[in-house]
Coordinates of C-alpha atoms and ligand atoms in Angstrom, one line a residue:
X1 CA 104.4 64.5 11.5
X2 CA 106.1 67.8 12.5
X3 CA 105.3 70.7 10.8
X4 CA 108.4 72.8 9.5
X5 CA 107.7 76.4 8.6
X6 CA 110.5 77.4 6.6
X7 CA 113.2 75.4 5.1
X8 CA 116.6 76.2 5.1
X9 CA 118.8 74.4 1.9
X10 CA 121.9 74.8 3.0
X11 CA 124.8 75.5 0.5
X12 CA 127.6 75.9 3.0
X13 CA 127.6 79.5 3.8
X14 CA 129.2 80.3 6.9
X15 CA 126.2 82.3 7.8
X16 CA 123.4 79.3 7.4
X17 CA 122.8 79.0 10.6
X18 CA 122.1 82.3 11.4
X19 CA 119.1 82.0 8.8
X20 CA 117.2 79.8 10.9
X21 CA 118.6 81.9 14.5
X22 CA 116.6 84.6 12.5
X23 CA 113.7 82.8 11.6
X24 CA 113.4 81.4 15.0
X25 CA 113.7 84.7 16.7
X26 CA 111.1 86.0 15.0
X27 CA 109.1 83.1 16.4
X28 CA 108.8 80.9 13.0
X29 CA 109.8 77.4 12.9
X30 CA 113.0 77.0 10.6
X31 CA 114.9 73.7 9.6
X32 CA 118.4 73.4 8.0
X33 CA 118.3 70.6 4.8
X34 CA 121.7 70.0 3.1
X35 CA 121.5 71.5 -0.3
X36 CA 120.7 67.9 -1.9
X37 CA 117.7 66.7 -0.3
X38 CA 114.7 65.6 -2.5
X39 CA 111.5 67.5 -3.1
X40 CA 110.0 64.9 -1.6
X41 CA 112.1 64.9 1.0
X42 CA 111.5 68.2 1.7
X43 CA 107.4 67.9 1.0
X44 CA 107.3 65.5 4.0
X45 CA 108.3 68.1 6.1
X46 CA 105.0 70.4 5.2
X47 CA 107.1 73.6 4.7
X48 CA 105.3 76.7 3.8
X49 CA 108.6 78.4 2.0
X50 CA 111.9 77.3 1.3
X51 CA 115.0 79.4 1.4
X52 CA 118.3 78.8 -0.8
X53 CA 121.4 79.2 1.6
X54 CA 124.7 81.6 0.6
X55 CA 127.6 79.3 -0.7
X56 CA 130.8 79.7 -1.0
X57 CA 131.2 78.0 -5.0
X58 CA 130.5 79.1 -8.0
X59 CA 127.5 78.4 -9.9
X60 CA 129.5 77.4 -12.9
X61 CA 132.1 75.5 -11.2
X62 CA 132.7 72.0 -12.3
X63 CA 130.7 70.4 -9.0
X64 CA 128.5 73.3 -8.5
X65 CA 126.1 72.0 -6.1
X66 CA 123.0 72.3 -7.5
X67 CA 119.2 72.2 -6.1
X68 CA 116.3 69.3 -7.5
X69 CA 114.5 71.2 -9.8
X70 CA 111.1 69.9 -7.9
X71 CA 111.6 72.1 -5.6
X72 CA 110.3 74.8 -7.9
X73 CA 107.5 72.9 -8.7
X74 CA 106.5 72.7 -5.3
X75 CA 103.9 75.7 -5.3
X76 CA 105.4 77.6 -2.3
X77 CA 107.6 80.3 -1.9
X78 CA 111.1 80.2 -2.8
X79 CA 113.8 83.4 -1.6
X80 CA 117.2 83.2 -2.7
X81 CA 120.3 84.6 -0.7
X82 CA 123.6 85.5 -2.6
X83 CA 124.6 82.1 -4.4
X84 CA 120.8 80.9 -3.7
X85 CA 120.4 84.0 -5.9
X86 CA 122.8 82.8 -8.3
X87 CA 121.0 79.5 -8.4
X88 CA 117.5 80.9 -8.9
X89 CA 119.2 83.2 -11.5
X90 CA 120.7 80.4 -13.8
X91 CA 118.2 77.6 -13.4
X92 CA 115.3 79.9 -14.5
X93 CA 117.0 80.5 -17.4
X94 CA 119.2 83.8 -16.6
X95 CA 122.5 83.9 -16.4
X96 CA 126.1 85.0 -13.8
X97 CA 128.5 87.2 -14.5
X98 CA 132.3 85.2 -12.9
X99 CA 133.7 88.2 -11.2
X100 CA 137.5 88.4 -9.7
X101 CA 136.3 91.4 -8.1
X102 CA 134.5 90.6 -4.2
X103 CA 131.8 93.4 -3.3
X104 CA 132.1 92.7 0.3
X105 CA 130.9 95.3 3.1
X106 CA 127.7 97.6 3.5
X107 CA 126.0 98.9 0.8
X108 CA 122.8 101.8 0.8
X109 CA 119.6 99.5 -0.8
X110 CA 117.3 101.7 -2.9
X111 CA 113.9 99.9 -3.3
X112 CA 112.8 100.0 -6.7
X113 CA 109.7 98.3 -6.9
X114 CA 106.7 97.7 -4.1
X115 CA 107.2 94.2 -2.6
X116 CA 106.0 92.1 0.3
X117 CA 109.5 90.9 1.4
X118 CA 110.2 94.9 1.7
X119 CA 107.0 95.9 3.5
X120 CA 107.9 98.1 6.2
X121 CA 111.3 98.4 5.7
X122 CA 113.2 102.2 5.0
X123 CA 114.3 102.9 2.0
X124 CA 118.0 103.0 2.0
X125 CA 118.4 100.8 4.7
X126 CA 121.8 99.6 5.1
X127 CA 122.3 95.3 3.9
X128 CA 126.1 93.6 3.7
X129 CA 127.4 92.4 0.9
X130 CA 129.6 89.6 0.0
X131 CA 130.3 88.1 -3.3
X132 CA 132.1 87.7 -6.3
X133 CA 129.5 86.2 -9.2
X134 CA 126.8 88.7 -9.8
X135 CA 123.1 88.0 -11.6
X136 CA 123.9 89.4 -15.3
X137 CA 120.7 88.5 -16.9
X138 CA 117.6 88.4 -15.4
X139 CA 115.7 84.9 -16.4
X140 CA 112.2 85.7 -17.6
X141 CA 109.4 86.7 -15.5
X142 CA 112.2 88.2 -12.3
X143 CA 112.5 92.4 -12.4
X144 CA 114.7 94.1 -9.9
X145 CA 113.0 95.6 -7.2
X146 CA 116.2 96.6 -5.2
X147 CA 119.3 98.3 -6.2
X148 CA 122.7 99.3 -4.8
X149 CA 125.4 101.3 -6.2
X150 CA 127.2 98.5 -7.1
X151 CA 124.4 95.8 -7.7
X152 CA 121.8 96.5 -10.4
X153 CA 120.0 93.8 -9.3
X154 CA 120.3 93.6 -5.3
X155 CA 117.1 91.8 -5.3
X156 CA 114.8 90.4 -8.0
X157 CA 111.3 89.0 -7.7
X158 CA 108.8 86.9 -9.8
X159 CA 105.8 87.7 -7.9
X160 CA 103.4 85.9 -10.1
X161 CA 105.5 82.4 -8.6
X162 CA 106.6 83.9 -5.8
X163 CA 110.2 83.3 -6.4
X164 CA 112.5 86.0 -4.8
X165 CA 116.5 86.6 -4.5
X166 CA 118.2 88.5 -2.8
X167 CA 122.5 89.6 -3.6
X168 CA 123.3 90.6 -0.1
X169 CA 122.7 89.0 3.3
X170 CA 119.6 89.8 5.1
X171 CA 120.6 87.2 8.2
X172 CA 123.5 89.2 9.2
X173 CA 123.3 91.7 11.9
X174 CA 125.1 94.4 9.6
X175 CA 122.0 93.6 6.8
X176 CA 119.9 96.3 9.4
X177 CA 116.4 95.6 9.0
X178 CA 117.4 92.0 7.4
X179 CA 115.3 90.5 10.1
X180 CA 112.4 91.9 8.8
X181 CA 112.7 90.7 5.5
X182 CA 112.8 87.8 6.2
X183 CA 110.2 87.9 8.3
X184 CA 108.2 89.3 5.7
X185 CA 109.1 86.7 3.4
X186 CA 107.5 83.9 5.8
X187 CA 104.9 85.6 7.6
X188 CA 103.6 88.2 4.4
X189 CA 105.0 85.6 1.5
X190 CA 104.5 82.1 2.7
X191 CA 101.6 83.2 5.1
X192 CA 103.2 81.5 8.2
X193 CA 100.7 82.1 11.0
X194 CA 101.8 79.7 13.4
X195 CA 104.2 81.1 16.6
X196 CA 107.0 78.7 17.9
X197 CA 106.9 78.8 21.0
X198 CA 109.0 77.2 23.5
X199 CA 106.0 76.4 25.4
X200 CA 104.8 74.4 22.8
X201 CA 107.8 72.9 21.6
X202 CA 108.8 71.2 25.3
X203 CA 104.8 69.8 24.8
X204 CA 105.5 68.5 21.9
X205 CA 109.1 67.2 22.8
X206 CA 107.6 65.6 25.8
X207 CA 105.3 64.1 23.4
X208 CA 107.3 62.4 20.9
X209 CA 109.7 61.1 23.4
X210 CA 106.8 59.3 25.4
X211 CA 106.0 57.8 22.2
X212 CA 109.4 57.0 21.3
X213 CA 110.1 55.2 24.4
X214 CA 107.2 53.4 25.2
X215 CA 107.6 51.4 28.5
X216 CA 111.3 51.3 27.9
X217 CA 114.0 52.8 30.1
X218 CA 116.6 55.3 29.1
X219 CA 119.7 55.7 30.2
X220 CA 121.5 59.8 30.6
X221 CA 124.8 60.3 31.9
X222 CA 124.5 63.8 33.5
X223 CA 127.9 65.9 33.7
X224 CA 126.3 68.7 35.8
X225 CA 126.6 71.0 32.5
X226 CA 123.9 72.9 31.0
X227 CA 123.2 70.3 27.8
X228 CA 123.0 67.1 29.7
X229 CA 121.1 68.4 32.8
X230 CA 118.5 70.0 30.2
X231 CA 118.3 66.7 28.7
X232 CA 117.8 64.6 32.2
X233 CA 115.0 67.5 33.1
X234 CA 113.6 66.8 30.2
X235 CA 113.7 63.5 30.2
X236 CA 112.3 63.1 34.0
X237 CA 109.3 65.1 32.8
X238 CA 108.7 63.1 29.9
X239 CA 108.7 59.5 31.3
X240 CA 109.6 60.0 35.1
X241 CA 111.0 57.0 36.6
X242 CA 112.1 55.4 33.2
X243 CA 114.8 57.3 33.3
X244 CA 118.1 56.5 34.3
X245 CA 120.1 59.5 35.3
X246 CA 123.6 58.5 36.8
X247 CA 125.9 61.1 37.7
X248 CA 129.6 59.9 37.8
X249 CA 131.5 61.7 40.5
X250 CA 135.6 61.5 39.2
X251 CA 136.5 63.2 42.1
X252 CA 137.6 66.2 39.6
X253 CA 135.2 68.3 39.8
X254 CA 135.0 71.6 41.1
X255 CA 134.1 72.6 44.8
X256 CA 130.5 71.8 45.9
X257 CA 129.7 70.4 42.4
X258 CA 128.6 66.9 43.4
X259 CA 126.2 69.1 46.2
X260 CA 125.1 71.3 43.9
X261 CA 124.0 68.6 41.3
X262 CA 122.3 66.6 44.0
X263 CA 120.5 69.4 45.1
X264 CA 119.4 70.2 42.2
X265 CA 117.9 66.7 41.3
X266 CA 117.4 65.4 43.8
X267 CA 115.5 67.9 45.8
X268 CA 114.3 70.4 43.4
X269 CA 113.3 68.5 40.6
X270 CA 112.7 65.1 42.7
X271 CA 114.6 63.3 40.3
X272 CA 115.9 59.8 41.4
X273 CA 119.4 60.7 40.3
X274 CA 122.2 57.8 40.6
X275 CA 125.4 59.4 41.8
X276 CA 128.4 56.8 41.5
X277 CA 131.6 57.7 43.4
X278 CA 133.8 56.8 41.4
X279 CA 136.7 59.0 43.2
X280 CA 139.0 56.5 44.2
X281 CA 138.8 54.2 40.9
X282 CA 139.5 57.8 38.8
X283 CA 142.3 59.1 41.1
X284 CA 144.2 55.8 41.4
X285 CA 144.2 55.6 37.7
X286 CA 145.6 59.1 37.4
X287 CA 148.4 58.8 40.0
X288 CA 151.9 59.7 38.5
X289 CA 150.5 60.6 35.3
X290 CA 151.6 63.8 34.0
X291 CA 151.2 63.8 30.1
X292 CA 148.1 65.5 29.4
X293 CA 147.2 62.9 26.6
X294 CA 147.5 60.2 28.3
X295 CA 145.2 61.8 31.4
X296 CA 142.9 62.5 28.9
X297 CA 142.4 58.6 27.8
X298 CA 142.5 57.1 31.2
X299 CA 139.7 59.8 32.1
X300 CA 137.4 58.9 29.0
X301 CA 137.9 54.9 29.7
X302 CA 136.9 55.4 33.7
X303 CA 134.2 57.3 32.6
X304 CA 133.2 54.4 30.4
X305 CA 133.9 51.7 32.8
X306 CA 132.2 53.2 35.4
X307 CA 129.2 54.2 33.4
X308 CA 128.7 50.5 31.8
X309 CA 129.1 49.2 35.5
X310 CA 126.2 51.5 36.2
X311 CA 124.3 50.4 33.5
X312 CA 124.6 46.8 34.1
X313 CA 122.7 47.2 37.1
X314 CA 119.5 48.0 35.3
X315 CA 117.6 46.0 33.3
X316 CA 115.6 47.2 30.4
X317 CA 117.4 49.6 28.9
X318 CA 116.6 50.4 25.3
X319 CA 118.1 53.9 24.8
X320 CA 120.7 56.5 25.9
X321 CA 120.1 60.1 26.0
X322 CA 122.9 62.5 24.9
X323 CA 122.6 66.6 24.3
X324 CA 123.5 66.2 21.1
X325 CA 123.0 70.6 19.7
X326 CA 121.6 71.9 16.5
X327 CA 125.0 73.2 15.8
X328 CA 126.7 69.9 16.4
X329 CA 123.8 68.4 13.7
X330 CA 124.3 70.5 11.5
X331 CA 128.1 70.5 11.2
X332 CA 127.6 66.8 10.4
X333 CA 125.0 66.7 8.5
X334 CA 125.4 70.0 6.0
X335 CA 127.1 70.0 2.9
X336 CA 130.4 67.8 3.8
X337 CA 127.5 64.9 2.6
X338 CA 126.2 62.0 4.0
X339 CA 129.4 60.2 4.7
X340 CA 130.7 62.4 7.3
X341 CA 127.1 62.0 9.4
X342 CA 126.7 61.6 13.2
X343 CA 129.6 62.1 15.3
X344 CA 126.6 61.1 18.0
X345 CA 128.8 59.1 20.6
X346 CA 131.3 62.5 20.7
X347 CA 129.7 63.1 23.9
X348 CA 130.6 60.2 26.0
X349 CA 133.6 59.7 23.8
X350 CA 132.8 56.1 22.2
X351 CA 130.5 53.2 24.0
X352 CA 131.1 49.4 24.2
X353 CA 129.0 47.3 21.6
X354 CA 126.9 45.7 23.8
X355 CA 125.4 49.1 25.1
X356 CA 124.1 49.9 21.4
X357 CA 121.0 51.5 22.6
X358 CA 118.9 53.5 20.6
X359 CA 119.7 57.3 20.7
X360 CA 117.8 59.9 22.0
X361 CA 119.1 63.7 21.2
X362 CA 116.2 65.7 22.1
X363 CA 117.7 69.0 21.7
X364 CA 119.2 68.1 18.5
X365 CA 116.8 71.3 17.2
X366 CA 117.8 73.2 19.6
X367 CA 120.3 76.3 19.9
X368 CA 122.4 76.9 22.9
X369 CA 120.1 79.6 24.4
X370 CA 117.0 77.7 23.4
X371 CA 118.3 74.8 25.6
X372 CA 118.7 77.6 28.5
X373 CA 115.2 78.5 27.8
X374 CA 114.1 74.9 28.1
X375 CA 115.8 74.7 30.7
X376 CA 114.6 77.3 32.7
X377 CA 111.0 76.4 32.0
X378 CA 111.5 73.0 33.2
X379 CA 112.4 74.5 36.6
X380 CA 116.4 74.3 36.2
X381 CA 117.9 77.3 38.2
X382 CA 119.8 79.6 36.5
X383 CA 122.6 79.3 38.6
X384 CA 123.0 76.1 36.5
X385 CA 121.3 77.4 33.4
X386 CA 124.1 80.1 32.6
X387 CA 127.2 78.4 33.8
X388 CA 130.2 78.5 32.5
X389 CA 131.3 75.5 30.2
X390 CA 133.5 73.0 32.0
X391 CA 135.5 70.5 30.2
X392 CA 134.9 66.5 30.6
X393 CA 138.5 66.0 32.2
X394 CA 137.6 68.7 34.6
X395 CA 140.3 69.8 37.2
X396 CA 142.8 67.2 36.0
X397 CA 143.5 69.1 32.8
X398 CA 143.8 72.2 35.3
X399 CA 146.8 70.7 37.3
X400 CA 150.1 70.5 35.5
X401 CA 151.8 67.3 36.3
X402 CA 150.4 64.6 38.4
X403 CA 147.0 64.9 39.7
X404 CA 146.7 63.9 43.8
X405 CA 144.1 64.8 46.4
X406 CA 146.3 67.8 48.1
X407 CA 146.7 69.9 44.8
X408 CA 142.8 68.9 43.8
X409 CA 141.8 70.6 47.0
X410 CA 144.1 73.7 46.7
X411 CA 143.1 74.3 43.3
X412 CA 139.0 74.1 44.4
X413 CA 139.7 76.3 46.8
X414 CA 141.4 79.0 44.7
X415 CA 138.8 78.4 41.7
X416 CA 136.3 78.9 44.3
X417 CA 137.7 82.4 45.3
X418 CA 137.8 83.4 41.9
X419 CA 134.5 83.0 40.7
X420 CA 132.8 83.7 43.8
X421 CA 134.9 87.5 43.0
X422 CA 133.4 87.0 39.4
X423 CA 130.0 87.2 40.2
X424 CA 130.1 89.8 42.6
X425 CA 131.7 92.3 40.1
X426 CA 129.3 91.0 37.6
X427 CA 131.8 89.8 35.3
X428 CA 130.7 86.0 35.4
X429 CA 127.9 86.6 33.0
X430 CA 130.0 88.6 30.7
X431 CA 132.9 86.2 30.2
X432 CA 133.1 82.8 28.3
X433 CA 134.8 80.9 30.9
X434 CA 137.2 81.7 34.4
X435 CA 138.9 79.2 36.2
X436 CA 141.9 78.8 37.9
X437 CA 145.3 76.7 36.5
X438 CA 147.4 75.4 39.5
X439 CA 151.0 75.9 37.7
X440 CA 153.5 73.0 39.1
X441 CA 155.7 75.7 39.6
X442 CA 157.2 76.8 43.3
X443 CA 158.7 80.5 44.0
X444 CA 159.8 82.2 46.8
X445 CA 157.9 84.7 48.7
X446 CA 157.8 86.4 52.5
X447 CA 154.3 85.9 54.4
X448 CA 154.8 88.1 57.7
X449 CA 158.5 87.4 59.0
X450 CA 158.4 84.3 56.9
X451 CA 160.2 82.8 53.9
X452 CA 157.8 81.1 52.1
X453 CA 158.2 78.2 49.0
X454 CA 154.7 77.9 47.8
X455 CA 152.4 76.7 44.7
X456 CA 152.0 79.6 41.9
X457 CA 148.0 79.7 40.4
X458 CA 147.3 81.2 37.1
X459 CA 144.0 82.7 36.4
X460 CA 142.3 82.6 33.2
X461 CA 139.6 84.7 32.1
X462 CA 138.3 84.9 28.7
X463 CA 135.8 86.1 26.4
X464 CA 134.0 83.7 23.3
X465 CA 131.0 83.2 21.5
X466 CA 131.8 79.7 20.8
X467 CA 134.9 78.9 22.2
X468 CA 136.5 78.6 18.9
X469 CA 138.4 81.1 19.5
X470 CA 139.2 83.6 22.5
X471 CA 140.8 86.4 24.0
X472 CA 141.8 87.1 27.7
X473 CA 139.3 89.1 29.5
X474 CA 140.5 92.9 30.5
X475 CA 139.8 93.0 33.7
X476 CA 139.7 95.9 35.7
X477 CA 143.1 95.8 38.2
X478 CA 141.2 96.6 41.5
X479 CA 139.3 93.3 40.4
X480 CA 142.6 91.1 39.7
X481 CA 144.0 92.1 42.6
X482 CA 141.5 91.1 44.8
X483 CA 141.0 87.9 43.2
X484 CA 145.1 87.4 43.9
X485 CA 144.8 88.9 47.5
X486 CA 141.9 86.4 48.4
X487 CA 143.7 83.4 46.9
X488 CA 147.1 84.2 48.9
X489 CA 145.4 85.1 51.9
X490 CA 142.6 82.1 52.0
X491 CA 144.3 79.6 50.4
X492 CA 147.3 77.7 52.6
X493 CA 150.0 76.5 49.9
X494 CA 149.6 79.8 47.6
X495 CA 152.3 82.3 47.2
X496 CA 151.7 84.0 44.1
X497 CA 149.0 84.5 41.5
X498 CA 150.1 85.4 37.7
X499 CA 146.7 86.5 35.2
X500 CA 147.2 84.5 31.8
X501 CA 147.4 87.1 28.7
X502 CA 147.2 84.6 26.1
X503 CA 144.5 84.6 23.6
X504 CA 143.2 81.9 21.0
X505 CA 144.5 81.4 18.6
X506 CA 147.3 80.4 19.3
X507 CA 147.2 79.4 23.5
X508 CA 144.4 77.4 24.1
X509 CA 141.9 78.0 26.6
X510 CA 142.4 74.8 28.4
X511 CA 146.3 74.3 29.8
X512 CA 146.2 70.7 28.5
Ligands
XMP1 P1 140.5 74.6 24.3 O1 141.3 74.3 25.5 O2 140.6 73.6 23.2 O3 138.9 74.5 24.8 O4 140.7 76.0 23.7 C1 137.8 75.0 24.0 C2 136.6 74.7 24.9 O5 136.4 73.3 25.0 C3 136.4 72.9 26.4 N1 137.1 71.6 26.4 C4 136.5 70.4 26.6 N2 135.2 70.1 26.8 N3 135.8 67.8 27.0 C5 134.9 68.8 27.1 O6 133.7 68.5 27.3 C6 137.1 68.0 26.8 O7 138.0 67.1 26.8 C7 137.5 69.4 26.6 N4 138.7 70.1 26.4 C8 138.4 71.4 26.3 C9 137.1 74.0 27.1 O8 136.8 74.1 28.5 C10 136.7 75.2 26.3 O9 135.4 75.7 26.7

C-alpha cells in the first residue's frame, strides 16, 4: 500500500490545490480527499496529518459539508485552514460568528504564543486573508497563538491533541512564509521524515504498473504532447515491448512533427512506436467542410476509427493508457460528489464498447511540471518537455474555411517562421502558446513592380497559466516585425501579416 504523508480534505476552496503544490514542493507527499471520505477511508492511506481545506460555505448553512468525526479520533495531527478552521472551531464545541463583512487582503500576524507550526517564522510576517465567518468562541482546550488586527484568533492550537487552525491562508503566495508553516506542521507536527522524490516516485510507478499489467499489453495513443509522450516513456520503461504506442498522423500537424516524434521514439528512447498515416483518410473527410463544429467531429471519429483499426491488429490487449492530470482528478472527483466522477475517456473523446480496456492514468498524481520532471528523467528532450500545448484538431482549427493540402503547407511554413523567431528572442518559454491562424481572407499588396492578391496570416501570441484564460503577449515591435517580414518574404502565397490583440475572455485562444 502507498504511503500518503499528508492528507488534504478538500472543502472546495479554490486554493486546495495549491495545498498539496505546497506540500509537494517542500518534498512531502500530499493527497487531495473530497471532504466526505471516511476515517477509514482515509486510515488506509497511512497519513501522518490531515489538513481541513478552505470552503467557500458556511459552517451553519443548511448543507454545510461537514467532516466524520473519526477523523479526530485518529491520533494524528489535524491543521485547519479558514473554513477547516471554522469546522475545527464548531465541532469541538466552539462556536462562529456569520459575518456580512469579508476580511479579504494581507494582514500583519503577531505571534502570540510559542508553537511548532511557527517555528522559524518572523514575527509579523505578512498571511492573506479571506473570509466572512470568524471563530467567536474558542472550544475548550484551543488558545490563540496568532493575532491580527482584525482577527483575535488568526490561529489557535490545542497542543496537548495536536489540533491546529489557522483564519488566513498559508498556501497562497501572498501568505509569505506560509510555506513554512506548513511545512512545520508536517515535518515538526506530524514528524514526516520521508522526502518525495521524483526519483522514487517513477520507481515506484514503474512498480505498480508492472504489477498492474502483468503479461498483458497496453495500448497508448501518443499525440506528440507533453502528457501522452510522458505516459508512453513511461510506459516503455515499465513493460517494454507490451506496450502499444501508435501515433496517428492526420496529416494536421505542424511542420516536422511526425519527424520529430519518430525521432524521438524511435531512436532516442528505442521505442517500437506505430505511426499510422492516416493523412489521406483525415483530409478526404475534411474536404469542403468549413463549419468548425462539424471539423471538429469528423476529426475525433477518424481519430477513433483509425485508432480501433490499429488496435485490431493486436491481440492481447487488456488496457489503454491515457495522461489523465492530478488537476483533471481532482476537478472530478472533489466536492461536486461522487456522481460527477471520471471524465477518463475526455482524452480520446469517447471509445467504442468493445475496446473497454482497463485504464491506466499513471500521472493521475501528477502536476503539470512534475510530469515535465518525469519526463525529463526518463530521457524525454526538453525540446518536447516544454512545448507549447497544441490542440487535438491541430492545424484544421487554424485554417478558416475548408481545410486542403495547399493552405496546410502555407500555414506550416509561416507557423514554422514564427516560432523558430520565438525561440531565438527567448520569448517561447515565456508565452503560453504562438502559432499562426491562416485568415481565408485575400488583400491586395505590391511585391517589387508587382500587384499582388495573396493569403492574410494572423499571429497569435499569448500568455496563461492554465489556458483558462489569456491575454495577447506584448511583444516587442522589432520582434513582430521580423516575424511579419520572414513570413512575406519566405512564404510564397503571403501578402500581409496582422498580430491578434484579443484576450480571453472573451476571444478564445483557438480561432475555432
Ligand atoms: P480555447 O481556444 O478554448 O483553448 O481558448 C484553450 C486551450 O485548449 C486548447 N484546445 C484544445 N486542446 N483539443 C485539445 O486537446 C481540442 O479540441 C482543443 N481546443 C482547444 C487550445 O490550444 C488552448 O491551449
Amino acid at each position: 500500500m502507498k504511503h500518503v504523508s499528508i492528507v488534504v480534505l478538500d472543502f472546495g476552496s479554490q486554493y486546495t490545490q495549491l495545498i498539496a503544490r505546497r506540500m509537494r514542493e517542500e518534498k512531502i507527499y500530499c493527497e487531495i480527499l473530497p471532504y466526505y471520505t471516511k476515517a477509514d477511508a482515509i486510515k488506509a492511506k497511512n497519513p501522518q496529518g490531515i489538513i481541513l481545506s478552505g470552503g467557500p460555505s458556511s459552517v451553519y448553512s443548511k448543507d454545510a459539508y461537514e467532516v466524520d468525526q473519526e477523523v479526530y479520533n485518529m491520533g494524528i495531527p489535524v491543521l485547519g485552514i479558514c473554513y477547516g478552521m471554522q469546522r475545527i472551531a464548531v465541532d469541538f464545541g466552539g462556536s462562529v460568528i456569520r459575518s456580512d463583512h469579508h476580511e479579504y487582503g494581507k494582514a500583519e500576524l503577531e505571534i502570540v504564543k510559542p508553537s511548532l507550526l511557527f517555528d522559524d517564522v518572523d514575527n509579523g510576517t505578512t498571511v492573506w486573508m479571506s473570509h466572512s465567518d470568524r471563530v467567536d468562541e474558542l472550544p475548550e482546550g484551543f488558545e490563540p497563538i496568532a493575532i491580527s488586527a482584525n482577527s483575535p484568533y488568526a490561529a489557535i492550537a490545542n497542543e496537548d491533541k495536536k489540533v491546529y487552525a489557522m483564519q488566513f491562508h498559508p498556501e497562497v503566495n501572498h501568505s509569505v512564509e506560509g510555506y513554512l508553516m506548513l511545512r512545520n506542521f508536517a515535518r515538526k507536527i506530524c514528524g514526516v521524515t520521508e522526502k518525495w522524490e521524483m526519483g522514487h516516485f517513477l520507481k515506484e510507478q514503474i512498480k505498480i504498473i508492472r504489477e498492474k499489467v502483468g503479461d498483458g499489453k497496453v495500448l497508448c495513443g501518443l499525440s506528440g504532447g507533453v502528457d501522452s509522450s510522458v505516459v508512453a516513456a513511461l510506459l516503455y520503461e515499465a513493460i517494454g515491448d507490451q506496450l502499444v504506442p501508435v501515433f496517428v498522423d492526420n496529416g494536421l500537424l505542424r511542420k516536422g512533427e511526425r519527424e520529430q516524434v519518430e525521432e524521438v521514439f524511435k531512436i532516442n528512447l528505442k521505442v517500437p512506436l506505430i505511426t499510422v498515416d492516416a493523412v489521406d483518410n483525415f483530409l478526404g473527410k475534411l474536404a469542403g467542410v468549413s463549419d468548425p463544429e462539424t471539423k471538429r467531429k469528423i476529426i475525433g471519429h477518424t481519430f477513433i476509427e483509425e485508432f480501433e483499426a490499429e488496435a485490431k491488429k493486436h491481440e492481447g490487449i487488456k488496457f489503454l493508457a491515457q495522461g489523465t492530470l492530478y488537476p483533471d482528478v481532482i476537478e472530478s472527483i472533489s466536492v461536486k460528489g461522487p456522481s460527477e466522477v471520471i471524465k477518463s475517456h475526455h482524452n480520446v473523446g469517447g471509445l467504442p464498447d468493445w475496446m473497454d480496456f482497463e485504464l491506466i492514468e499513471p500521472l493521475r498524481e501528477l502536476f503539470k511540471d512534475e510530469v515535465r520532471k518525469m519526463g525529463l528523467e526518463l530521457g524525454l528532450p526538453s525540446s518536447m518537455i516544454n512545448r507549447h500545448p497544441f490542440p487535438g484538431p491541430g492545424l484544421a482549427i487554424r485554417i478558416m474555411g475548408d481545410v486542403n493540402r495547399p493552405d496546410l503547407d502555407l500555414l506550416r511554413e509561416a507557423d514554422a517562421i514564427l516560432l523558430d523567431e520565438l525561440k531565438a528572442s527567448g520569448y517561447y518559454t515565456r508565452t503560453w502558446q504562438a502559432f499562426a491562424v491562416l485568415l481565408n481572407v485575400k488583400s491586395v499588396g505590391v511585391m517589387g513592380d508587382n500587384r499582388t492578391y495573396d493569403n492574410t496570416v494572423c499571429v497569435r501570441v499569448v500568455e496563461a497559466v492554465d489556458g483558462m484564460t489569456a491575454t495577447f503577449a506584448h511583444l516587442p515591435h522589432d520582434l513582430l516585425e521580423r516575424i511579419s517580414r520572414r513570413i512575406i518574404n519566405e512564404v510564397d502565397g503571403i501578402n500581409r501579416v496582422v498580430y491578434d490583440i484579443s484576450s480571453k475572455p472573451p476571444a478564445t485562444i483557438e480561432w475555432e
